[in-house]
C-alpha cells in the first residue's frame, strides 16, 4: 500500500530509485514519482499509472540524493497532481508518504488561513506544508520540524523528506507503516521493505514506530519521538537477489506457483525430521506450554491468510482438541472481542504489515493474550510486535495474488498443530508418525499436481469468457473453495463465489444453469459420497462441472465435464495439494483475458491502511 524508496550517497540516485520503485510496485501502482536534488535544484517528475510511465516521462536524472514513491490511492483519484512526491509552498521541501493522515482536514484549514495553497487532494501535501510552516515559524532544523509536525499528526505514516537547502540530508520517520534503512559505505538507502536495498547492502535497520532517522553521506542517526538517541539493531539480510527476479517465468505469480514444492520443503527444513518424527519450532519454544494448555485459540488474519486460518481451524481442532475461532482482523478490532488472559491469538500474514491484523494484535495484547505470528516477511511489523512466532521461509512473494504464502502458512500451522497434539497427548503415536511421514511427501505431491498445468490451460480456454463461477468443497476443502474463488476474482475480475458444497441448496443452486461453471473440490475424504450427490444436483440442473479429484477416481470423471487429477494425501493435508489447480486455473484465465496477473487493478499486496 504505497511503496517508498530513498537514496543518499555518491552514485546517481535515479537508477537506484527507479529500480527500487519497480521492486516496490506490488505495493501500489496508481502513480509514481521521483524527487532529486542536484546542487540547489529540486527536480520532481510524477506520473499517473505504472512506473514505466514515469521512466518515459523523466528528463532530468542528475543528483546523488533523492526519494521515490509508488502509490495506492487513498485520498484523491490516481492522477499526476495527486502523485507523490509532494512539494511545500516555498518549493523547498519534498515528501513521500505511505499511510494516512487522519487529521489532515483540520490542518489544511489552518494552513489555508495562513495563505497556503494546495494543488492536490492528498493528505500528504498537507503534511509537507505543515512541516514547512513549523520550520519557518519556529526556525527549526528539518529533523526538528519533522518531529514537531509528527507529534501533532494523527494517523499512520512512513515518510521521507528532503530539502533543496541541504543536499546532504534525508529525514525519514515511521509510525504504523514499514520503513527499512540500508547501510552502505558512504551511502544509505531507505525503503518500505528490503527488496530495493538487497542489491546494494545486506546490513539493514528496521525502524521502530515513533522513530525518526536522519541520513547523511557521513552517517545516520535514529531518535525516538522524544528526541532521545536510539541504538538501532543492525540486521543482516538473508534475501537473495534472484528471489526478486522472475527467473524465466512470464509472471511472478506463475513462478511462485511453481516454486511451491521448494517453498513448502524450505518451510519444513531444519524443523521437521520426517524420519525420526522430531519437530522443533524454535520461534515458539517459550510459549509451547501455553499453547498446549490453551483453552482456546483465536486466529486473526485477512484475505488469503484468513483462508489459511480457516483450514488451520479444522486441523487444530481435530488434532489438538482445542476450540479455534477464526476472525477477520478488520472485524475483530471493531467489536468487543472476549479475550481472556492466557488465550492464544495466532496472527497470520504474508507481508507482516497488514494494518487490520496489526490492530487486532494490539487489542489482543492489551487484553492479556499471548500473540504468535505466522509471517513471511522477516523483520516486518507483525513479526516484531508479536510475542513469538514462526516464519514461513517461503521467500519473497511478489505477485499480488498470494499463492506460495498460502501453502507455507498451512505447513507452518500444521507443524504447530502436530507439535501441540504430540505434547498434549491428543494424537496417538502411530497417527503422529503417519502424519509426519505424509507431510514430508507433500512437496512431491504438489510437484505432481503442477503437472496438470497444460490440461488446466486448455480448460481455461473454454471458460475465459465466463461471467460467474461457483467453487464448492466440503470439510477441509471448503476454505480451499473460498481461496479458489478469491484467486479468480482478484486477477481475472470474474465474479466467483466459494461455498461449502452442502450449502449450495440454500441459495447458490438458484444460480445454476447451462452457462454456470462449477468447480468442485471433490477429493476422497470423509464426505466424498456427499459431494458426489452435490455434483449430481448440479448436473441435474445442467451446470458445467470441473472437478478436482484424486488420481484413479473411478466415479466422478464419468459424471462431470472436466476432471483435474491430483495425488491423494491425508484429508487434513489435502488443501496443500488441492489449491494448486485452482491457482493455475485463475492464472491462465486471467492471462487469456489480458489482465495484468501480477498487478491486478485496484489491489495492493501490502494493505497498510485500514
Ligand atoms: C491483500 C493481498 C492478499 C492478502 C491480504 C492479506 O489483500 O492482496 O493477497 O492475502 O492482503 O495480507 P497479509 O500480508 O496480511 O497476508
CSV table of C-alpha atoms in Angstrom, one decimal, residues 39 43 99 109 137 169 174 195 202 216 268 273 296 392 482 533 554 577 599:
chain,number,residue,atom,x,y,z
A,39,UNK,CA,23.1,21.2,-6.2
A,43,UNK,CA,13.5,18.2,-9.7
A,99,UNK,CA,-0.1,5.8,5.2
A,109,UNK,CA,-8.0,24.6,7.1
A,137,UNK,CA,7.8,29.9,12.2
A,169,UNK,CA,20.2,15.0,4.3
A,174,UNK,CA,7.6,5.8,10.7
A,195,UNK,CA,13.7,-5.5,-1.7
A,202,UNK,CA,22.6,-6.7,3.3
A,216,UNK,CA,23.7,12.0,5.6
A,268,UNK,CA,9.9,-27.6,7.0
A,273,UNK,CA,12.7,-34.6,10.6
A,296,UNK,CA,-9.0,-21.8,23.0
A,392,UNK,CA,7.2,-19.2,6.7
A,482,UNK,CA,-13.1,-19.8,-0.9
A,533,UNK,CA,-24.5,-36.2,-4.6
A,554,UNK,CA,-13.4,-44.1,-10.9
A,577,UNK,CA,-2.4,-30.0,-2.9
A,599,UNK,CA,-0.6,-6.3,-10.5
